[in-house]
Amino acid sequence: MAKEKPISSTTKRSYWRWSKTDFFPETSFQTLSSYKTALSQTCPRLSDRLLARSSSTDELVTLQKVSENPMQKCLTWWDLIWLGFGSVVGSGIFVITGQEAHNNAGPAIVLSYAISGLSALLSVFCYTEFAAEIPVAGGSFSYLRVELGDFVAFIAAGNILLEALVGAAGLGRSWSSYFASMIKNDSDFLRIKVDSLPVGFNLLDPLAVVVLLVANGIAMSGTKRTSWLNWIASLVSGAVIVFVIVFGFIHAKTSNLEPFFPYGVEGVFRAAAVVYWSYTGFDMVANMAEETKKPSRDIPIGLVGSMSGITVVYCLMALALTMMVKYTEIDVNAAYSVFFEQIGMNWAKYLVSICALKGMTTSLLVGSLGQARYTTQIARAHMIPPFFALIHPKTGTPVYATLLVTLISAIVALFSSLDVLSSVLSFSTLFIFMLIAVALLVRRYYMKDVTPKNDLVKFLICLFITIGSSIGVSALWNSNERGWLGYTTAGLLWFFGTLGMAFLSKQRVPKVWGVPLVPWLPSLSIVMNLFLIGSLGLTAILRFIICSAVMIVYYLLVGLHATYDVAHQNELSA
């Protein structure tokens, strides 16, 4: 009991502090000599940590002590539904729908949205089981750390943070472009051109920085306050969407749906890979689990409820657009706005523009909440300095973590153009969703020191067959191979790999809420996510490899030794 006194005295320290001990408290970083010693032990330490797995208790109890103060449990299922709506429903539905209907899918764009919605919903199911049983701020980082080990979790964490930061910067630039276009027909109207900087980085965007600072400032002030603002804004947005759907069907013509598949089935899947990004953002809501009052009830209702509703809304909006305008006549830049202008409802186009602007704003708000909490859990694990895990005693929010993601995304947004940012985005989100499905299968079929060795070998063989056949389907499709033999072979391998898992004994039963039809639904999520990854092209894969290589260097120099010290602190102190 005597050891608890330092902990209570630590919590009384000022929140506003930044000593070396706060950033690098681990033994390996105390002196230059100790760091050199740590580096000399890199290989055995890497061997120790490579497959080391965390536990639910560590994520739920032990790591939260690093934050010194608790987050406030203030969210209900109602908050989560609207946070899901606010984070997912942005400007994408208004821009991407017209673009993909015109260029790739035609009226069948509604099927593209349905396919992407199903893929997203499968990922939501997997996230929901984890979030209900491990309700911590780390989201996918914590789930992967528990089931697939420290190293996989670190690579995933680094990539999803990069995606989130660049995505926030991109949203800031998009907000600025959209606002400028409403004032004057020039998206760069409010930017400052600096000729001495290279192209792509020479249009400074101070408005994007201001928008990011305001959104993150609101997020820092309190979670419940941010939730209320998101709820009010999303309610207005929902009313506008209902207006668009109703008036769309009033002016609909069934003749516009012919031909339904002008670009064939290939066009439907090409469009599905693009419109999938209209569904991303729900993973940030999963990061709010630690602040949810009743996770076992609120998270399943909030996540599954919001994503199911969003899928229906997206399909209705896509159907309304292609019924009121012939797909060949759709304006790819502003499909809905131009239609309303054509029928004499000029005021409605401004309504649509305001709704799109609101969507970007709430996406920024919820993204600010999710990114900061993701960063907090990574800092609790000491993969980045634990200074960023500290929770402010009054607001109950991770102020330092929020400031970190705010400053980085603001700097990126100030200099980087949208085309540069979009080239960096893509791969990570689908990769994380695929890993979460794998982690769920591992969670159900493997328990350390419980699962018989023979069953583990059988499970791993089935899992590798399932993943390998999923990669095969993606590779065949993107090589333009359309013969039935290859797809039949890959499909049968996927089926028998999943069937093999179905015959194995499950080692864990969900305590509160579980994904139905395991292993079939997680296995389907794996194949769909890998299929969509394959459609992203070589550039996205190379970006992922380069970014992961940089992250591995950081891990070998810093993260590995910090986490090793934390894991073995009892041995070191002895």
Coordinates of C-alpha atoms in Angstrom, one line a residue:
M1 CA 0.0 0.0 0.0
A2 CA 3.0 2.3 0.6
K3 CA 3.7 2.4 -3.1
E4 CA 0.3 4.2 -3.8
K5 CA 1.4 7.5 -2.2
P6 CA 3.6 8.6 -5.0
I7 CA 0.7 8.0 -7.4
S8 CA -1.7 10.2 -5.5
S9 CA 0.9 12.9 -5.1
T10 CA 1.6 12.7 -8.8
T11 CA -2.0 13.5 -9.6
K12 CA -1.7 16.8 -7.7
R13 CA 1.1 18.0 -9.9
S14 CA 0.4 20.9 -12.3
Y15 CA -1.1 19.8 -15.6
W16 CA 1.0 22.5 -17.4
R17 CA 4.4 21.0 -17.2
W18 CA 7.0 19.7 -19.7
S19 CA 10.1 18.3 -18.1
K20 CA 12.3 15.6 -19.7
T21 CA 10.9 13.1 -17.3
D22 CA 7.4 13.8 -18.6
F23 CA 8.5 13.0 -22.1
F24 CA 11.0 10.2 -21.6
P25 CA 10.6 8.6 -18.1
E26 CA 11.8 5.2 -19.2
T27 CA 15.2 3.8 -18.0
S28 CA 16.6 3.6 -21.5
F29 CA 16.5 7.3 -22.0
Q30 CA 17.9 8.5 -18.6
T31 CA 21.4 9.1 -19.9
L32 CA 23.3 8.8 -23.1
S33 CA 25.1 5.7 -21.7
S34 CA 21.8 4.0 -20.9
Y35 CA 20.4 4.8 -24.4
K36 CA 23.6 3.3 -26.0
T37 CA 23.1 0.2 -23.9
A38 CA 19.5 0.0 -25.0
L39 CA 20.5 0.3 -28.7
S40 CA 23.0 -2.5 -28.3
Q41 CA 20.1 -4.7 -27.1
T42 CA 17.8 -3.9 -30.0
C43 CA 17.7 -7.4 -31.5
P44 CA 16.8 -9.3 -28.3
R45 CA 14.4 -6.6 -27.3
L46 CA 12.7 -6.7 -30.7
S47 CA 12.4 -10.5 -30.4
D48 CA 10.8 -10.0 -27.0
R49 CA 8.3 -7.3 -28.2
L50 CA 7.6 -8.5 -31.7
L51 CA 4.6 -10.7 -30.8
A52 CA 4.1 -9.5 -27.3
R53 CA 0.4 -9.0 -26.7
S54 CA -1.3 -6.7 -24.3
S55 CA -4.4 -7.7 -22.2
S56 CA -7.8 -6.2 -21.8
T57 CA -6.9 -5.4 -18.1
D58 CA -3.8 -3.5 -19.2
E59 CA -5.7 -1.4 -21.7
L60 CA -8.7 -0.8 -19.4
V61 CA -6.9 -0.2 -16.1
T62 CA -3.2 -0.1 -16.1
L63 CA -2.6 2.2 -19.1
Q64 CA -5.3 4.7 -18.0
K65 CA -3.3 5.5 -14.9
V66 CA -0.7 7.2 -17.1
S67 CA -3.3 9.9 -17.9
E68 CA -3.5 10.7 -14.1
N69 CA -7.0 12.1 -14.5
P70 CA -10.0 10.1 -16.0
M71 CA -12.0 11.1 -19.0
Q72 CA -15.6 12.0 -18.3
K73 CA -18.2 9.4 -19.0
C74 CA -20.8 11.6 -20.6
L75 CA -21.9 10.0 -23.8
T76 CA -25.0 7.9 -24.5
W77 CA -26.1 5.9 -27.6
W78 CA -28.0 9.0 -28.8
D79 CA -24.7 11.0 -28.8
L80 CA -22.9 8.2 -30.6
I81 CA -25.5 8.0 -33.3
W82 CA -25.1 11.7 -34.1
L83 CA -21.4 11.6 -33.7
G84 CA -21.4 8.8 -36.3
F85 CA -23.6 10.8 -38.6
G86 CA -21.5 14.0 -38.1
S87 CA -18.2 12.2 -38.7
V88 CA -19.3 10.2 -41.8
V89 CA -21.8 12.5 -43.7
G90 CA -19.6 15.2 -45.2
S91 CA -19.3 16.9 -48.5
G92 CA -18.4 13.6 -50.2
I93 CA -21.9 12.5 -50.9
F94 CA -22.6 15.7 -52.7
V95 CA -19.5 15.6 -54.8
I96 CA -18.5 12.0 -55.3
T97 CA -22.1 10.8 -56.2
G98 CA -22.3 12.9 -59.4
Q99 CA -18.7 12.2 -60.4
E100 CA -19.0 8.4 -60.1
A101 CA -22.5 8.2 -61.6
H102 CA -21.3 10.2 -64.6
N103 CA -17.9 8.5 -65.1
N104 CA -18.2 5.0 -63.9
A105 CA -21.5 3.5 -62.7
G106 CA -24.4 5.4 -64.2
P107 CA -27.7 4.7 -62.4
A108 CA -26.1 1.7 -60.8
I109 CA -24.3 4.1 -58.5
V110 CA -27.0 3.1 -56.0
L111 CA -25.5 -0.4 -56.0
S112 CA -22.0 1.0 -55.6
Y113 CA -23.2 2.7 -52.4
A114 CA -24.9 -0.5 -51.2
I115 CA -21.8 -2.6 -51.8
S116 CA -19.5 0.0 -50.0
G117 CA -22.1 0.3 -47.2
L118 CA -22.1 -3.4 -46.7
S119 CA -18.3 -3.5 -46.5
A120 CA -18.3 -0.6 -44.0
L121 CA -21.1 -2.2 -41.9
L122 CA -19.1 -5.4 -41.7
S123 CA -16.2 -3.4 -40.3
V124 CA -18.6 -1.6 -37.9
F125 CA -19.7 -5.0 -36.6
C126 CA -16.1 -6.0 -35.8
Y127 CA -15.3 -2.6 -34.2
T128 CA -18.5 -2.8 -32.1
E129 CA -17.6 -6.1 -30.5
F130 CA -14.1 -4.8 -29.5
A131 CA -15.4 -1.4 -28.4
A132 CA -18.1 -3.0 -26.2
E133 CA -15.6 -5.4 -24.5
I134 CA -12.6 -3.1 -24.4
P135 CA -14.1 0.4 -24.1
V136 CA -10.9 2.5 -24.2
A137 CA -9.8 5.6 -26.2
G138 CA -7.3 3.7 -28.3
G139 CA -9.8 2.1 -30.6
S140 CA -8.2 -0.1 -33.3
F141 CA -4.7 0.5 -31.7
S142 CA -5.8 -1.2 -28.5
Y143 CA -7.7 -4.0 -30.2
L144 CA -4.8 -4.9 -32.4
R145 CA -2.4 -4.6 -29.5
V146 CA -4.4 -7.1 -27.5
E147 CA -4.9 -9.6 -30.3
L148 CA -2.0 -9.2 -32.8
G149 CA 0.7 -7.8 -30.7
D150 CA 2.7 -4.6 -30.1
F151 CA 4.5 -4.4 -33.4
V152 CA 1.4 -4.8 -35.7
A153 CA -0.5 -2.3 -33.5
F154 CA 2.4 0.2 -33.8
I155 CA 2.5 0.0 -37.6
A156 CA -1.3 0.3 -37.7
A157 CA -1.2 3.2 -35.2
G158 CA 1.3 5.1 -37.2
N159 CA -0.5 4.7 -40.5
I160 CA -3.9 5.6 -39.1
L161 CA -2.5 8.7 -37.4
L162 CA -0.9 9.7 -40.6
E163 CA -4.2 9.2 -42.4
A164 CA -6.1 11.1 -39.7
L165 CA -3.7 14.1 -39.7
V166 CA -3.5 14.4 -43.5
G167 CA -7.3 13.8 -43.7
A168 CA -7.9 16.7 -41.2
A169 CA -5.6 18.9 -43.3
G170 CA -7.4 18.0 -46.4
L171 CA -10.8 18.8 -44.8
G172 CA -9.4 22.2 -43.7
R173 CA -8.3 22.9 -47.3
S174 CA -11.6 21.7 -48.7
W175 CA -13.6 23.9 -46.3
S176 CA -11.5 26.9 -47.4
S177 CA -12.1 26.0 -51.1
Y178 CA -15.8 25.5 -50.7
F179 CA -16.2 28.7 -48.7
A180 CA -14.2 30.7 -51.2
S181 CA -16.3 29.3 -54.1
M182 CA -19.5 30.5 -52.4
I183 CA -18.0 34.1 -52.3
K184 CA -16.4 34.1 -55.7
N185 CA -16.1 31.6 -58.5
D186 CA -12.5 30.8 -57.5
S187 CA -11.5 28.2 -54.9
D188 CA -8.1 29.8 -54.4
F189 CA -9.6 33.2 -53.8
L190 CA -8.7 33.3 -50.0
R191 CA -5.2 31.8 -50.4
I192 CA -1.9 33.5 -50.5
K193 CA 0.5 32.7 -53.4
V194 CA 4.2 32.5 -52.6
D195 CA 6.2 32.1 -55.8
S196 CA 9.4 31.1 -54.0
L197 CA 7.8 27.8 -52.8
P198 CA 7.4 24.8 -55.1
V199 CA 4.2 24.1 -56.9
G200 CA 1.7 22.2 -54.7
F201 CA 3.0 24.0 -51.6
N202 CA 3.0 27.6 -52.7
L203 CA -0.7 28.5 -52.0
L204 CA -0.8 29.3 -48.3
D205 CA -4.2 28.7 -46.7
P206 CA -4.6 30.7 -43.4
L207 CA -8.4 30.1 -43.4
A208 CA -7.8 26.3 -43.3
V209 CA -5.5 26.8 -40.3
V210 CA -8.2 28.9 -38.5
V211 CA -10.9 26.3 -39.2
L212 CA -8.7 23.6 -37.7
L213 CA -7.8 25.6 -34.7
V214 CA -11.4 26.5 -34.0
A215 CA -12.6 22.8 -34.4
N216 CA -9.9 21.4 -32.2
G217 CA -10.4 24.2 -29.7
I218 CA -14.0 23.2 -29.3
A219 CA -12.9 19.6 -28.9
M220 CA -10.5 20.5 -26.1
S221 CA -13.2 22.4 -24.2
G222 CA -15.3 19.4 -23.5
T223 CA -16.6 16.2 -25.1
K224 CA -20.3 16.7 -24.2
R225 CA -20.2 20.3 -25.5
T226 CA -18.7 19.1 -28.8
S227 CA -21.4 16.4 -29.0
W228 CA -24.2 18.9 -28.5
L229 CA -22.8 21.2 -31.2
N230 CA -22.4 18.2 -33.6
W231 CA -26.0 17.1 -32.8
I232 CA -27.5 20.5 -33.6
A233 CA -25.5 20.9 -36.8
S234 CA -26.2 17.3 -37.9
L235 CA -29.9 17.8 -37.3
V236 CA -29.9 20.7 -39.7
S237 CA -27.9 18.7 -42.2
G238 CA -30.4 15.8 -41.9
A239 CA -33.3 18.2 -42.7
V240 CA -31.5 19.4 -45.9
I241 CA -30.8 15.8 -47.0
V242 CA -34.5 14.9 -46.5
F243 CA -35.3 18.0 -48.6
V244 CA -32.9 16.9 -51.4
I245 CA -34.3 13.3 -51.4
V246 CA -38.0 14.3 -51.4
F247 CA -37.6 17.0 -54.1
G248 CA -35.4 14.6 -56.1
F249 CA -38.1 11.9 -56.2
I250 CA -40.8 14.5 -57.0
H251 CA -38.9 15.5 -60.1
A252 CA -37.8 11.9 -60.9
K253 CA -38.2 10.1 -64.2
T254 CA -37.9 6.3 -64.4
S255 CA -36.6 6.7 -67.9
N256 CA -33.4 8.2 -66.6
L257 CA -32.5 4.8 -65.1
E258 CA -32.1 3.3 -68.5
P259 CA -29.6 1.8 -69.2
F260 CA -29.0 0.8 -65.6
F261 CA -25.5 -0.6 -66.2
P262 CA -24.0 1.6 -68.9
Y263 CA -20.4 0.8 -67.8
G264 CA -21.0 -2.8 -66.8
V265 CA -20.4 -4.5 -63.5
E266 CA -16.8 -3.3 -63.6
G267 CA -18.0 0.3 -63.4
V268 CA -20.1 -0.5 -60.4
F269 CA -17.1 -1.9 -58.5
R270 CA -14.8 0.9 -59.6
A271 CA -17.3 3.4 -58.3
A272 CA -17.7 1.4 -55.0
A273 CA -14.0 1.7 -54.3
V274 CA -14.3 5.5 -54.6
V275 CA -17.6 6.1 -52.8
Y276 CA -16.3 4.0 -49.9
W277 CA -14.6 7.1 -48.6
S278 CA -18.0 8.6 -48.0
Y279 CA -18.4 6.0 -45.3
T280 CA -15.2 6.5 -43.4
G281 CA -15.0 8.2 -40.1
F282 CA -17.0 5.8 -37.9
D283 CA -13.7 4.4 -36.5
M284 CA -13.2 7.8 -34.8
V285 CA -16.5 7.3 -33.0
A286 CA -15.2 3.9 -31.7
N287 CA -12.4 5.9 -30.0
M288 CA -15.1 7.6 -27.8
A289 CA -15.8 4.3 -26.0
E290 CA -14.0 5.3 -22.8
E291 CA -16.3 8.3 -22.4
T292 CA -19.5 6.3 -23.0
K293 CA -21.8 5.7 -20.0
K294 CA -22.9 2.2 -20.8
P295 CA -20.5 0.8 -23.5
S296 CA -22.1 -2.6 -23.7
R297 CA -25.5 -1.0 -24.7
D298 CA -24.6 2.4 -26.2
I299 CA -21.8 1.4 -28.6
P300 CA -23.7 -1.3 -30.6
I301 CA -26.8 0.9 -30.9
G302 CA -24.7 4.0 -31.7
L303 CA -22.3 2.5 -34.2
V304 CA -24.5 0.0 -36.0
G305 CA -27.5 2.3 -35.9
S306 CA -25.8 5.3 -37.4
M307 CA -24.0 3.3 -40.1
S308 CA -27.2 1.4 -41.1
G309 CA -29.1 4.7 -41.4
I310 CA -26.3 6.4 -43.3
T311 CA -26.2 3.5 -45.9
V312 CA -29.9 3.9 -46.5
V313 CA -29.6 7.7 -46.8
Y314 CA -26.7 7.4 -49.3
C315 CA -28.5 4.9 -51.5
L316 CA -31.7 7.1 -51.5
M317 CA -29.6 10.2 -52.4
A318 CA -27.8 8.4 -55.2
L319 CA -31.1 7.0 -56.6
A320 CA -32.8 10.4 -56.4
L321 CA -30.0 12.0 -58.4
T322 CA -29.9 9.5 -61.2
M323 CA -33.7 9.5 -61.5
M324 CA -34.0 13.3 -61.7
V325 CA -31.0 13.8 -64.1
K326 CA -29.8 11.5 -66.9
Y327 CA -26.4 10.2 -65.8
T328 CA -24.7 11.6 -69.0
E329 CA -26.0 15.1 -68.1
I330 CA -24.9 15.1 -64.4
D331 CA -22.5 18.0 -63.5
V332 CA -19.5 16.2 -62.0
N333 CA -18.5 19.1 -59.8
A334 CA -21.8 20.1 -58.2
A335 CA -24.5 17.6 -59.3
Y336 CA -27.3 18.5 -56.8
S337 CA -26.7 22.3 -56.9
V338 CA -26.7 22.5 -60.7
F339 CA -30.0 20.5 -60.9
F340 CA -31.8 22.8 -58.5
E341 CA -30.5 25.8 -60.4
Q342 CA -31.8 24.3 -63.6
I343 CA -35.4 24.0 -62.3
G344 CA -35.3 27.6 -61.0
M345 CA -34.7 26.9 -57.3
N346 CA -31.5 29.0 -57.0
W347 CA -31.9 29.3 -53.3
A348 CA -31.8 25.5 -52.9
K349 CA -28.2 25.3 -54.3
Y350 CA -27.0 27.5 -51.5
L351 CA -28.8 25.2 -49.1
V352 CA -26.9 22.3 -50.5
S353 CA -23.6 24.2 -50.3
I354 CA -24.2 25.1 -46.7
C355 CA -25.0 21.4 -45.9
A356 CA -21.8 20.3 -47.5
L357 CA -19.9 23.0 -45.5
K358 CA -21.5 21.8 -42.4
G359 CA -20.6 18.2 -43.2
M360 CA -16.9 19.1 -43.4
T361 CA -17.2 21.1 -40.1
T362 CA -18.7 18.2 -38.1
S363 CA -16.3 15.8 -39.7
L364 CA -13.5 18.0 -38.4
L365 CA -15.1 18.2 -34.9
V366 CA -15.6 14.4 -34.5
G367 CA -12.2 13.8 -36.1
S368 CA -10.6 16.1 -33.6
L369 CA -12.1 14.1 -30.8
G370 CA -11.2 10.7 -32.2
Q371 CA -7.6 11.6 -33.3
A372 CA -6.7 13.0 -29.9
R373 CA -8.0 10.0 -28.0
Y374 CA -6.2 7.6 -30.4
T375 CA -3.0 9.6 -29.7
T376 CA -3.7 9.4 -26.0
Q377 CA -3.8 5.6 -25.9
I378 CA -0.6 5.4 -28.0
A379 CA 1.1 7.7 -25.5
R380 CA -0.3 5.6 -22.6
A381 CA 1.5 2.6 -24.1
H382 CA 4.7 4.7 -24.3
M383 CA 5.0 4.3 -28.1
I384 CA 5.2 8.1 -28.1
P385 CA 6.0 10.2 -25.1
P386 CA 3.5 9.6 -22.2
F387 CA 3.3 13.4 -21.8
F388 CA 0.6 13.3 -24.6
A389 CA -1.5 10.9 -22.5
L390 CA -2.2 13.5 -19.7
I391 CA -5.9 14.3 -19.2
H392 CA -6.8 17.8 -18.1
P393 CA -8.5 17.6 -14.6
K394 CA -11.2 20.1 -15.4
T395 CA -12.2 19.5 -19.0
G396 CA -11.6 15.7 -18.9
T397 CA -10.1 15.9 -22.3
P398 CA -6.5 15.1 -23.6
V399 CA -5.4 18.7 -24.2
Y400 CA -1.8 17.9 -25.1
A401 CA -2.8 15.2 -27.5
T402 CA -5.3 17.5 -29.2
L403 CA -2.7 20.2 -29.5
L404 CA -0.2 17.8 -31.1
V405 CA -2.6 16.7 -33.8
T406 CA -3.9 20.3 -34.3
L407 CA -0.5 21.8 -34.8
I408 CA 0.7 19.1 -37.2
S409 CA -2.5 19.1 -39.3
A410 CA -2.6 22.9 -39.3
I411 CA 1.0 23.1 -40.6
V412 CA 0.3 20.5 -43.3
A413 CA -3.0 22.4 -44.3
L414 CA -1.2 25.7 -44.5
F415 CA 1.2 24.6 -47.2
S416 CA -0.1 21.5 -49.0
S417 CA -2.6 21.6 -51.8
L418 CA -5.5 19.2 -52.0
D419 CA -4.0 17.2 -54.9
V420 CA -0.8 16.6 -52.8
L421 CA -2.9 15.6 -49.8
S422 CA -5.2 13.2 -51.8
S423 CA -2.1 11.4 -53.1
V424 CA -1.1 10.6 -49.6
L425 CA -4.5 9.3 -48.5
S426 CA -6.2 6.0 -49.2
F427 CA -4.5 2.7 -48.1
S428 CA -4.4 2.9 -44.3
T429 CA -8.1 2.9 -43.4
L430 CA -9.0 -0.2 -45.4
F431 CA -5.8 -1.9 -44.1
I432 CA -6.8 -1.2 -40.5
F433 CA -10.4 -2.4 -41.2
M434 CA -8.9 -5.7 -42.6
L435 CA -6.6 -6.1 -39.6
I436 CA -9.5 -5.6 -37.2
A437 CA -11.4 -8.4 -38.9
V438 CA -8.3 -10.6 -38.6
A439 CA -8.0 -9.6 -34.9
L440 CA -11.6 -10.6 -34.3
L441 CA -11.0 -14.0 -35.7
V442 CA -7.9 -14.4 -33.5
R443 CA -9.9 -13.2 -30.5
R444 CA -12.5 -15.9 -31.0
Y445 CA -10.3 -18.8 -31.9
Y446 CA -7.1 -18.3 -29.9
M447 CA -6.3 -17.9 -26.2
K448 CA -2.8 -18.1 -25.0
D449 CA -2.1 -21.2 -22.9
V450 CA -5.6 -22.4 -23.6
T451 CA -5.9 -23.2 -27.3
P452 CA -4.4 -26.6 -28.1
K453 CA -1.4 -26.4 -30.4
N454 CA -3.1 -28.5 -33.1
D455 CA -6.1 -26.2 -33.1
L456 CA -3.8 -23.2 -33.4
V457 CA -2.0 -24.6 -36.4
K458 CA -5.3 -25.5 -38.1
F459 CA -6.6 -22.0 -37.4
L460 CA -3.5 -20.3 -38.8
I461 CA -3.6 -22.5 -42.0
C462 CA -7.3 -21.6 -42.5
L463 CA -6.6 -17.9 -41.8
F464 CA -3.7 -17.8 -44.3
I465 CA -5.8 -19.5 -47.0
T466 CA -8.6 -17.0 -46.4
I467 CA -6.3 -14.0 -46.6
G468 CA -4.3 -15.4 -49.5
S469 CA -7.4 -16.2 -51.6
S470 CA -8.8 -12.7 -50.8
I471 CA -5.5 -11.2 -52.2
G472 CA -5.9 -13.5 -55.2
V473 CA -9.4 -12.2 -56.0
S474 CA -8.1 -8.6 -55.8
A475 CA -5.1 -9.3 -57.9
L476 CA -7.2 -11.1 -60.6
W477 CA -9.7 -8.2 -60.8
N478 CA -7.0 -5.5 -61.1
S479 CA -5.1 -7.4 -63.7
N480 CA -8.3 -7.3 -65.8
E481 CA -8.5 -11.0 -65.8
R482 CA -12.2 -12.0 -66.2
G483 CA -12.0 -15.7 -66.8
W484 CA -14.2 -17.8 -64.5
L485 CA -11.5 -20.3 -63.6
G486 CA -9.3 -18.0 -61.6
Y487 CA -12.2 -16.5 -59.6
T488 CA -13.8 -19.9 -59.0
T489 CA -10.5 -21.2 -57.7
A490 CA -9.9 -18.2 -55.4
G491 CA -13.6 -18.2 -54.3
L492 CA -13.5 -21.9 -53.4
L493 CA -10.2 -21.5 -51.5
W494 CA -11.8 -18.6 -49.5
F495 CA -14.9 -20.7 -48.8
F496 CA -13.1 -23.7 -47.6
G497 CA -10.6 -21.6 -45.6
T498 CA -13.6 -20.0 -43.8
L499 CA -15.4 -23.3 -43.5
G500 CA -12.4 -24.8 -41.9
M501 CA -12.5 -22.1 -39.2
A502 CA -16.2 -22.7 -38.7
F503 CA -15.5 -26.3 -37.7
L504 CA -12.9 -25.3 -35.1
S505 CA -13.8 -24.8 -31.5
K506 CA -14.2 -21.2 -30.4
Q507 CA -12.1 -20.3 -27.4
R508 CA -13.9 -17.1 -26.4
V509 CA -17.6 -16.1 -26.3
P510 CA -18.4 -12.4 -26.3
K511 CA -19.5 -11.2 -22.9
V512 CA -21.8 -8.3 -24.0
W513 CA -22.2 -8.0 -27.8
G514 CA -20.8 -10.2 -30.5
V515 CA -20.5 -10.2 -34.3
P516 CA -23.0 -12.7 -35.7
L517 CA -22.1 -15.5 -38.1
V518 CA -18.4 -15.8 -37.1
P519 CA -16.2 -16.7 -39.0
W520 CA -18.3 -15.8 -42.1
L521 CA -18.9 -12.1 -41.6
P522 CA -15.3 -11.2 -40.5
S523 CA -14.0 -13.4 -43.4
L524 CA -16.3 -11.5 -45.8
S525 CA -15.0 -8.2 -44.4
I526 CA -11.4 -9.3 -45.1
V527 CA -12.1 -10.2 -48.7
M528 CA -14.1 -7.0 -49.3
N529 CA -11.4 -4.7 -47.7
L530 CA -8.6 -6.4 -49.6
F531 CA -10.6 -6.1 -52.8
L532 CA -11.0 -2.4 -52.3
I533 CA -7.3 -2.0 -51.4
G534 CA -6.3 -3.6 -54.6
S535 CA -8.3 -1.0 -56.6
L536 CA -6.3 1.9 -55.1
G537 CA -3.3 1.3 -57.4
L538 CA 0.5 1.1 -57.0
T539 CA 1.0 4.6 -55.7
A540 CA -1.1 4.0 -52.6
I541 CA 0.8 0.7 -51.9
L542 CA 4.2 2.4 -52.3
R543 CA 3.1 5.2 -50.0
F544 CA 2.2 2.7 -47.4
I545 CA 5.5 0.9 -47.7
I546 CA 7.5 4.1 -47.5
C547 CA 5.6 5.4 -44.5
S548 CA 5.8 2.1 -42.7
A549 CA 9.6 2.0 -43.3
V550 CA 9.9 5.4 -41.6
M551 CA 7.8 4.2 -38.7
I552 CA 9.9 1.1 -38.3
V553 CA 13.0 3.3 -38.0
Y554 CA 11.3 5.3 -35.2
Y555 CA 10.2 2.1 -33.5
L556 CA 13.7 0.6 -33.5
L557 CA 15.2 3.9 -32.2
V558 CA 12.6 5.0 -29.6
G559 CA 9.3 3.0 -29.4
L560 CA 10.8 -0.4 -29.0
H561 CA 12.9 0.6 -26.0
A562 CA 10.2 2.6 -24.3
T563 CA 7.7 -0.2 -24.5
Y564 CA 10.3 -2.8 -23.5
D565 CA 11.1 -0.8 -20.3
V566 CA 7.5 -0.4 -19.4
A567 CA 6.8 -4.2 -19.9
H568 CA 9.8 -5.1 -17.8
Q569 CA 9.8 -2.4 -15.3
N570 CA 9.4 -4.8 -12.4
E571 CA 12.5 -6.7 -13.5
L572 CA 14.4 -3.5 -14.0
S573 CA 13.5 -2.1 -10.6
A574 CA 14.5 -5.4 -9.0

